[in-house]
Short mmCIF file of C-alpha atoms in Angstrom, two decimals:
data_model
loop_
_atom_site.label_atom_id
_atom_site.label_comp_id
_atom_site.label_asym_id
_atom_site.label_seq_id
_atom_site.Cartn_x
_atom_site.Cartn_y
_atom_site.Cartn_z
CA MET G 875 -5.96 8.16 95.43
CA SER G 876 -8.78 8.40 93.64
CA ASP G 877 -10.42 7.16 90.87
CA THR G 878 -11.24 9.94 89.15
CA ILE G 879 -8.81 10.71 86.01
CA THR G 880 -7.83 13.87 85.53
CA VAL G 881 -7.24 14.32 82.08
CA ASP G 882 -5.05 17.22 80.53
CA PRO G 883 -7.13 19.46 78.70
CA ALA G 884 -4.33 20.34 76.30
CA LEU G 885 -3.60 16.58 75.52
CA ARG G 886 -7.39 16.31 75.03
CA GLU G 887 -7.70 18.91 72.66
CA HIS G 888 -4.86 17.54 70.61
CA VAL G 889 -6.59 14.38 70.59
CA VAL G 890 -9.75 16.04 69.79
CA GLU G 891 -7.89 17.32 66.38
CA THR G 892 -6.52 13.84 66.02
CA ILE G 893 -9.87 12.00 65.85
CA CYS G 894 -11.12 14.63 63.66
CA ALA G 895 -7.99 14.50 60.68
CA LEU G 896 -8.08 10.86 61.23
CA LEU G 897 -12.12 10.61 60.46
CA PRO G 898 -11.65 10.89 56.46
CA ARG G 899 -9.00 8.34 56.36
CA VAL G 900 -10.51 5.72 58.51
CA LEU G 901 -13.87 6.20 57.13
CA LYS G 902 -12.17 6.44 53.09
CA ARG G 903 -14.62 9.53 52.38
CA GLU G 904 -14.73 13.76 53.51
CA VAL G 905 -15.90 14.78 56.80
CA PRO G 906 -15.53 18.33 56.39
CA ASP G 907 -17.42 19.59 60.05
CA ALA G 908 -16.08 17.31 62.28
CA SER G 909 -16.16 18.72 66.20
CA GLU G 910 -15.81 17.44 69.21
CA SER G 911 -19.49 17.50 69.49
CA THR G 912 -20.17 15.09 66.58
CA THR G 913 -21.45 11.51 67.06
CA LEU G 914 -19.43 8.94 65.52
CA MET G 915 -22.42 6.45 65.30
CA ASP G 916 -25.30 8.43 64.66
CA ASP G 917 -23.76 11.26 62.17
CA LEU G 918 -20.87 9.44 61.23
CA GLY G 919 -22.70 6.18 61.41
CA MET G 920 -18.94 4.26 62.48
CA SER G 921 -19.44 0.47 63.32
CA SER G 922 -17.03 -0.83 65.92
CA THR G 923 -14.67 -2.53 63.21
CA THR G 924 -14.47 1.47 62.15
CA GLY G 925 -13.94 2.09 65.88
CA LEU G 926 -10.83 -0.24 66.68
CA GLU G 927 -9.26 1.17 63.32
CA LEU G 928 -9.97 4.76 64.30
CA VAL G 929 -8.38 3.62 68.14
CA LEU G 930 -4.95 2.03 66.11
CA GLU G 931 -4.54 4.79 64.33
CA LEU G 932 -4.86 7.21 67.61
CA GLU G 933 -2.06 5.42 68.68
CA ASP G 934 0.23 5.56 65.44
CA ARG G 935 -0.58 9.21 65.40
CA LEU G 936 -0.14 9.45 68.94
CA GLU G 937 3.14 7.52 68.86
CA ARG G 938 1.40 6.04 72.18
CA GLU G 939 -0.34 2.59 73.43
CA ILE G 940 -4.19 3.51 74.53
CA SER G 941 -4.81 0.90 77.05
CA VAL G 942 -8.27 -0.21 75.81
CA GLU G 943 -9.22 -2.92 78.90
CA ASP G 944 -12.04 0.09 80.03
CA LEU G 945 -12.71 1.58 76.47
CA GLY G 946 -16.69 0.60 76.18
CA ARG G 947 -19.40 1.39 73.40
CA ASP G 948 -20.25 5.07 74.99
CA ASP G 949 -16.86 6.34 74.83
CA PHE G 950 -17.87 6.20 71.44
CA GLU G 951 -20.20 8.28 71.33
CA THR G 952 -18.99 11.23 70.26
CA VAL G 953 -15.17 12.79 69.43
CA GLY G 954 -15.04 14.33 72.38
CA THR G 955 -15.73 10.77 74.97
CA LEU G 956 -13.85 9.85 72.83
CA ALA G 957 -11.30 12.11 73.09
CA SER G 958 -11.66 12.10 76.51
CA TYR G 959 -10.83 8.19 77.44
CA VAL G 960 -7.68 8.40 75.27
CA ALA G 961 -6.45 11.11 77.10
CA GLY G 962 -7.42 9.70 80.22
CA ASN G 963 -5.82 6.16 79.35
CA LEU G 964 -3.06 6.57 77.39
CA LEU G 965 0.10 4.29 78.75
CA ASP G 966 3.36 5.66 79.55
CA GLU G 967 6.19 4.18 77.55
CA GLU G 968 7.50 2.34 79.75
CA ASP G 969 4.80 0.48 80.46
#
């Protein structure tokens, strides 16, 4: 068994779209041009608090728990890096 997490491209794309949809709610302002390459901290000024709120909102919207054990600042670099982390770290409902 390898340590490399295989991320389903369709799931990752769904997570990117979900993150972009949630950003205005979490940041409490419009985020019209959010995309996979949008940097969360630099472009949007996201703090660690709003990052955590975004992860909680994502869990709610996706109706799945996200393993945050290995979630680090680097994973919050862009919408895409966060989507990759989330898509590879969703916990099965049985867990």
